[in-house]
Coordinates of C-alpha atoms and ligand atoms in Angstrom, one line a residue:
M1 CA -20.1 -11.9 24.1
L2 CA -18.6 -10.4 21.0
K3 CA -18.4 -6.7 20.8
S4 CA -19.5 -5.1 17.5
R5 CA -17.3 -2.7 15.7
K6 CA -18.6 0.8 15.8
I7 CA -17.7 4.0 13.9
A8 CA -19.3 7.4 14.4
V9 CA -18.9 10.0 11.6
V10 CA -19.5 13.5 12.8
G11 CA -20.4 15.8 9.9
T12 CA -22.5 14.2 7.2
G13 CA -21.7 16.7 4.4
L14 CA -19.8 15.7 1.3
V15 CA -16.7 14.3 3.1
G16 CA -18.6 12.6 5.9
S17 CA -21.2 11.0 3.7
S18 CA -18.5 9.8 1.2
C19 CA -16.6 8.3 4.2
A20 CA -19.8 6.6 5.3
F21 CA -20.4 5.3 1.7
A22 CA -16.9 3.9 1.5
M23 CA -17.2 2.3 4.9
V24 CA -20.5 0.6 4.1
N25 CA -19.2 -0.6 0.7
Q26 CA -16.0 -2.0 2.2
C27 CA -18.0 -3.5 5.2
I28 CA -15.4 -2.3 7.7
C29 CA -17.7 -2.1 10.7
D30 CA -20.9 -3.5 12.2
E31 CA -22.5 -0.2 13.2
L32 CA -22.1 3.2 11.7
L33 CA -23.5 6.2 13.6
L34 CA -24.0 9.4 11.8
I35 CA -24.1 12.8 13.6
D36 CA -24.6 16.2 12.2
I37 CA -25.8 19.6 13.6
N38 CA -28.3 19.2 10.7
E39 CA -30.2 16.2 12.1
E40 CA -32.4 15.8 9.1
K41 CA -29.4 15.7 6.8
A42 CA -27.9 12.9 8.9
K43 CA -31.2 11.0 8.9
G44 CA -31.4 11.3 5.1
E45 CA -27.9 10.0 4.7
A46 CA -28.5 7.1 7.1
W47 CA -31.6 6.0 5.2
D48 CA -30.0 6.4 1.8
L49 CA -27.0 4.3 2.9
T50 CA -29.2 1.7 4.5
H51 CA -31.1 1.2 1.3
G52 CA -27.9 0.0 -0.4
V53 CA -27.0 -2.5 2.4
P54 CA -28.9 -5.5 0.8
F55 CA -26.4 -5.3 -2.0
M56 CA -23.3 -5.4 0.2
S57 CA -21.3 -8.5 1.1
Q58 CA -21.9 -7.8 4.8
R59 CA -24.5 -5.9 6.8
T60 CA -23.7 -2.6 8.3
K61 CA -26.3 -1.1 10.6
V62 CA -26.4 2.7 9.8
R63 CA -28.3 5.1 12.0
T64 CA -28.3 8.6 13.3
A65 CA -26.9 9.2 16.8
T66 CA -26.0 11.7 19.5
Y67 CA -22.7 12.4 21.1
A68 CA -23.9 10.5 24.2
D69 CA -24.0 7.4 22.0
C70 CA -20.3 7.5 21.5
T71 CA -19.5 5.9 24.8
D72 CA -18.4 2.5 23.3
V73 CA -17.6 3.7 19.8
D74 CA -14.2 2.5 18.5
V75 CA -13.5 5.3 16.1
V76 CA -14.9 8.8 15.8
V77 CA -14.3 10.5 12.4
I78 CA -14.6 14.3 12.4
T79 CA -15.4 15.8 9.1
A80 CA -17.5 18.7 10.3
G81 CA -16.2 22.1 9.2
P82 CA -16.6 24.6 6.4
A83 CA -15.3 23.6 3.0
P84 CA -13.0 26.5 1.9
K85 CA -14.6 29.0 -0.4
A86 CA -12.9 30.1 -3.7
G87 CA -9.7 32.0 -2.9
Q88 CA -9.5 30.8 0.7
T89 CA -6.7 28.5 1.9
R90 CA -7.4 25.6 4.2
L91 CA -5.9 27.8 7.0
D92 CA -8.5 30.5 6.5
T93 CA -11.2 28.2 7.9
L94 CA -9.2 27.6 11.1
G95 CA -11.2 29.7 13.5
V96 CA -14.6 28.3 12.5
S97 CA -13.3 24.7 12.3
A98 CA -11.8 25.0 15.8
K99 CA -15.0 26.3 17.3
I100 CA -17.0 23.5 15.6
C101 CA -14.6 21.0 17.2
D102 CA -15.1 22.5 20.6
S103 CA -18.8 21.7 20.3
I104 CA -18.1 18.2 19.2
V105 CA -15.2 16.9 21.2
T106 CA -16.4 18.1 24.7
P107 CA -19.7 16.1 24.6
I108 CA -18.0 13.1 23.1
M109 CA -15.5 13.0 25.9
E110 CA -18.3 13.5 28.4
S111 CA -19.9 10.3 27.0
G112 CA -16.9 8.3 28.3
F113 CA -15.4 7.8 24.8
N114 CA -12.0 6.2 24.9
G115 CA -11.5 5.2 21.3
I116 CA -9.6 6.7 18.5
F117 CA -10.3 10.1 16.7
V118 CA -9.6 10.3 13.0
I119 CA -9.8 13.9 11.9
A120 CA -10.3 15.1 8.3
S121 CA -11.6 18.7 9.0
N122 CA -9.2 21.4 7.7
P123 CA -6.7 22.8 8.4
V124 CA -6.3 19.2 9.4
D125 CA -2.9 19.3 11.2
I126 CA -4.0 22.1 13.5
I127 CA -7.5 20.8 14.1
T128 CA -6.0 17.4 15.0
Y129 CA -3.7 19.1 17.6
H130 CA -6.7 21.0 18.9
V131 CA -8.7 17.8 19.3
W132 CA -5.8 16.1 21.0
K133 CA -5.6 19.0 23.5
L134 CA -9.4 19.2 24.0
S135 CA -9.9 15.4 24.4
G136 CA -7.0 14.8 26.8
L137 CA -6.5 11.5 25.1
P138 CA -3.0 10.0 24.6
K139 CA -1.5 11.1 21.3
N140 CA -1.8 7.6 19.7
Q141 CA -5.6 8.0 20.0
V142 CA -5.8 11.2 17.9
I143 CA -4.9 10.9 14.3
G144 CA -5.2 13.4 11.4
T145 CA -5.5 12.4 7.8
G146 CA -2.4 14.5 7.3
T147 CA -0.6 14.0 4.0
T148 CA -2.2 10.7 3.1
I149 CA -4.2 12.2 0.3
D150 CA -1.2 14.3 -0.9
S151 CA 1.0 11.2 -0.9
S152 CA -1.6 9.4 -3.0
R153 CA -1.6 12.4 -5.4
L154 CA 2.2 12.4 -5.5
K155 CA 2.2 8.7 -6.4
N156 CA -0.3 9.3 -9.2
F157 CA 1.9 11.9 -10.7
L158 CA 5.0 9.7 -10.4
S159 CA 3.1 6.8 -12.0
E160 CA 2.5 8.9 -15.1
H161 CA 6.2 9.2 -15.5
L162 CA 6.8 5.5 -14.8
D163 CA 4.8 3.9 -17.6
G164 CA 1.7 3.7 -15.4
I165 CA 3.2 1.5 -12.7
D166 CA 0.6 0.8 -9.9
T167 CA 0.7 3.6 -7.3
R168 CA 0.7 0.9 -4.7
S169 CA 4.2 -0.2 -5.9
I170 CA 5.6 3.2 -5.5
H171 CA 7.0 4.3 -2.1
A172 CA 6.7 8.1 -1.8
Y173 CA 5.6 10.4 0.9
A174 CA 4.4 14.0 0.9
M175 CA 5.2 15.2 4.4
G176 CA 4.6 18.2 6.7
E177 CA 1.6 20.4 6.3
H178 CA -1.5 19.2 4.4
G179 CA -1.3 22.5 2.5
D180 CA 1.0 24.6 0.4
S181 CA 4.2 24.2 2.5
Q182 CA 4.3 20.3 2.2
M183 CA 7.5 18.7 0.9
C184 CA 8.7 15.4 -0.5
P185 CA 11.8 13.7 0.7
W186 CA 12.9 12.6 -2.8
S187 CA 15.9 10.7 -1.3
N188 CA 13.4 8.2 0.0
V189 CA 11.2 7.6 -3.0
S190 CA 11.6 4.1 -4.4
V191 CA 10.1 1.7 -6.9
A192 CA 10.6 -2.0 -6.4
G193 CA 13.2 -1.1 -3.8
K194 CA 15.2 1.0 -6.3
S195 CA 15.9 4.6 -5.5
F196 CA 14.0 7.0 -7.7
L197 CA 17.0 9.4 -7.7
K198 CA 19.2 6.5 -8.9
M199 CA 16.6 5.7 -11.6
R200 CA 16.9 9.3 -12.8
E201 CA 20.6 8.9 -13.2
E202 CA 20.1 6.0 -15.5
N203 CA 17.1 7.3 -17.5
E204 CA 17.1 10.5 -19.5
E205 CA 13.4 11.0 -19.5
L206 CA 13.2 10.6 -15.7
A207 CA 16.1 13.0 -15.3
K208 CA 14.2 15.7 -17.2
I209 CA 11.4 15.7 -14.5
D210 CA 11.3 18.9 -12.5
L211 CA 10.9 17.6 -8.9
D212 CA 9.9 20.9 -7.4
E213 CA 7.2 21.2 -10.0
I214 CA 5.8 17.7 -9.0
V215 CA 5.7 18.8 -5.3
E216 CA 3.9 22.0 -6.3
K217 CA 1.4 20.0 -8.5
T218 CA 0.8 17.6 -5.6
A219 CA 0.1 20.5 -3.2
R220 CA -2.2 22.1 -5.8
A221 CA -4.0 18.9 -6.9
G222 CA -6.8 19.4 -4.4
W223 CA -7.5 22.8 -5.9
E224 CA -7.4 21.4 -9.4
V225 CA -10.3 19.1 -8.4
Y226 CA -11.9 22.0 -6.5
N227 CA -11.8 24.2 -9.6
R228 CA -13.6 21.5 -11.6
K229 CA -16.2 20.1 -9.2
G230 CA -16.4 22.6 -6.3
T231 CA -14.7 20.5 -3.7
T232 CA -13.1 17.1 -3.0
Y233 CA -14.4 14.2 -1.1
Y234 CA -13.9 10.7 -2.6
G235 CA -10.1 10.7 -2.3
I236 CA -10.2 11.7 1.4
A237 CA -13.0 9.3 2.1
S238 CA -10.8 6.5 0.8
C239 CA -7.9 7.7 3.0
V240 CA -10.1 7.8 6.1
T241 CA -11.4 4.3 5.4
G242 CA -7.9 3.0 4.8
I243 CA -6.7 4.4 8.1
I244 CA -9.6 2.8 10.0
K245 CA -9.0 -0.6 8.2
S246 CA -5.4 -0.5 9.3
I247 CA -6.6 0.1 12.9
F248 CA -9.3 -2.6 12.9
H249 CA -7.2 -5.2 11.3
D250 CA -4.1 -4.2 13.3
E251 CA -2.4 -4.0 9.9
K252 CA 0.6 -1.9 11.1
K253 CA 0.5 -0.1 7.7
I254 CA 2.8 2.9 7.5
L255 CA 0.7 5.9 6.4
P256 CA 1.7 9.6 6.3
V257 CA -1.0 10.7 8.8
S258 CA -0.8 13.7 11.0
S259 CA 1.0 12.6 14.2
L260 CA 2.2 14.5 17.2
L261 CA 6.0 14.8 17.2
E262 CA 7.7 14.5 20.5
G263 CA 11.4 14.5 19.7
E264 CA 11.1 12.7 16.3
Y265 CA 12.9 14.6 13.6
G266 CA 14.1 16.9 16.3
E267 CA 10.6 18.4 16.5
N268 CA 8.2 18.9 19.4
N269 CA 4.6 19.8 20.0
V270 CA 3.3 19.8 16.5
Y271 CA 1.0 17.5 14.6
T272 CA 2.3 17.1 11.1
G273 CA 2.3 14.6 8.2
V274 CA 4.8 11.9 8.9
P275 CA 5.0 8.2 8.1
T276 CA 3.3 6.5 11.1
V277 CA 2.6 2.8 12.0
I278 CA -1.2 2.5 12.2
G279 CA -2.5 -0.5 14.2
K280 CA -5.0 -1.5 16.8
N281 CA -3.6 1.2 19.2
G282 CA -4.0 3.9 16.6
A283 CA -0.9 5.9 15.7
E284 CA 1.5 3.5 17.2
R285 CA 4.9 4.9 16.2
V286 CA 6.3 7.7 14.0
V287 CA 8.8 6.3 11.6
E288 CA 11.9 8.5 11.2
I289 CA 13.1 8.3 7.7
D290 CA 16.5 9.6 6.6
M291 CA 16.4 12.9 4.9
T292 CA 19.1 15.1 3.4
E293 CA 19.9 18.4 5.1
E294 CA 17.9 20.3 2.4
E295 CA 14.9 18.0 2.8
M296 CA 15.0 18.3 6.6
D297 CA 15.1 22.1 6.2
K298 CA 12.0 22.1 4.0
F299 CA 10.2 19.8 6.5
K300 CA 11.0 22.0 9.4
K301 CA 9.9 25.1 7.5
S302 CA 6.6 23.4 6.9
N303 CA 6.2 22.6 10.6
N304 CA 7.0 26.2 11.4
V305 CA 4.1 27.3 9.1
L306 CA 1.8 25.1 11.2
R307 CA 3.2 26.5 14.5
E308 CA 2.5 30.0 13.2
Y309 CA -1.1 29.1 12.5
M310 CA -1.5 27.2 15.8
S311 CA -0.7 30.5 17.6
H312 CA -3.8 32.0 16.0
I313 CA -5.9 29.8 18.2
G314 CA -3.9 30.3 21.3
Y315 CA -1.2 27.5 21.1
Ligands
NAD401 P1 -19.8 20.2 3.9 O1 -20.2 21.6 4.1 O2 -20.3 19.4 2.7 O3 -20.1 19.4 5.2 C1 -19.9 19.8 6.5 C2 -20.9 19.2 7.4 O4 -20.6 19.6 8.8 C3 -22.3 19.7 7.2 O5 -23.2 18.7 7.0 C4 -22.7 20.5 8.4 O6 -24.0 20.5 8.8 C5 -21.8 19.8 9.5 N1 -21.5 20.7 10.6 C6 -21.2 22.0 10.7 N2 -21.1 22.4 12.0 C7 -21.3 21.3 12.7 C8 -21.3 21.1 14.1 N3 -21.0 22.1 15.0 N4 -21.6 19.8 14.6 C9 -21.8 18.8 13.7 N5 -21.8 19.0 12.4 C10 -21.6 20.2 11.9 O7 -18.2 20.2 3.9 P2 -17.2 19.0 3.3 O8 -16.9 19.2 1.9 O9 -17.8 17.7 3.8 O10 -15.9 19.3 4.1 C11 -15.8 19.1 5.5 C12 -14.4 19.3 6.0 O11 -13.5 18.4 5.5 C13 -13.8 20.7 5.7 O12 -13.1 21.2 6.8 C14 -12.9 20.4 4.6 O13 -11.9 21.4 4.4 C15 -12.4 19.1 5.0 N6 -11.7 18.3 3.9 C16 -10.5 17.8 4.3 C17 -9.8 17.0 3.4 C18 -8.5 16.5 3.8 O14 -7.7 16.1 3.0 N7 -8.2 16.4 5.1 C19 -10.3 16.9 2.1 C20 -11.5 17.5 1.7 C21 -12.2 18.2 2.7

């Protein structure tokens, strides 16, 4: 008997419903379960999504569910959490987000769930660590969206300086906290295998780019969207869907998700954005890229920012 592919999305607000829409459009699973404390909202989303299914290339059965239904779910996506209000940072929502996660992860684990958690709720690195601790699952089964969205934003800014080259042909990572302290290891950025720093040596226009400014713009890009439309959701929904596709198809794509470090980069006991091989076992391996001393210093500082905030919820 074939087993159907099941995803549960917890939190059907703007991020959760956008994730669900991307998943149904890209036909990545057979069954999509929607869970929200606001059951009527989840029901409305399930119906709305179902009404579009006749126009998709494959059928996805979308319905509302309870935590008890997560027993045989392959991937649970957590997007429940308060969207930050104007003037707040993602870290300001930590206490509330952590409490919400307690009420979600405990019953899911009681259902017998043994799949993979993909966390988008902010502050994502710390919430992912919290879910890892609460669930008791091996680290490969708990993944945060980390700096996937930031890396995408970074590539978009770089593309603007590179005659519009496709962002998928640019290798560049934002790493560390999904937040203000994130950094970019420029010594690793490449286009068609050519080092970006080398390209700068050979091109006056590229040499003029202020790299620190690009990192700052990348970290602020979410707020630039926020200032114009009140919040962000399509970009992160695409990241979540991409992560799950890499799991389901065992793609072994390297994505800068939030992974637990246990010795990699000389760091321990912190979930942070690092290039990670994503395959059928979830976060299969952290890739340790070479960094200059200065880059490593920035990366470690960012991890220390995360540790400081972890201590606010008792870690
Ligand atoms: P939203 O307010 O639109 O939706 C949140 C949903 O969570 C609501 O439907 C609410 O009913 C539900 N919810 C609240 N408490 C719950 C509980 N205990 N159990 C189940 N459901 C519960 O917010 P949003 O814009 O969708 O953002 C959700 C989260 O995603 C926030 O933490 C936000 O910061 C985060 N986010 C992350 C990224 C990223 O890059 N990782 C990007 C955008 C947003």
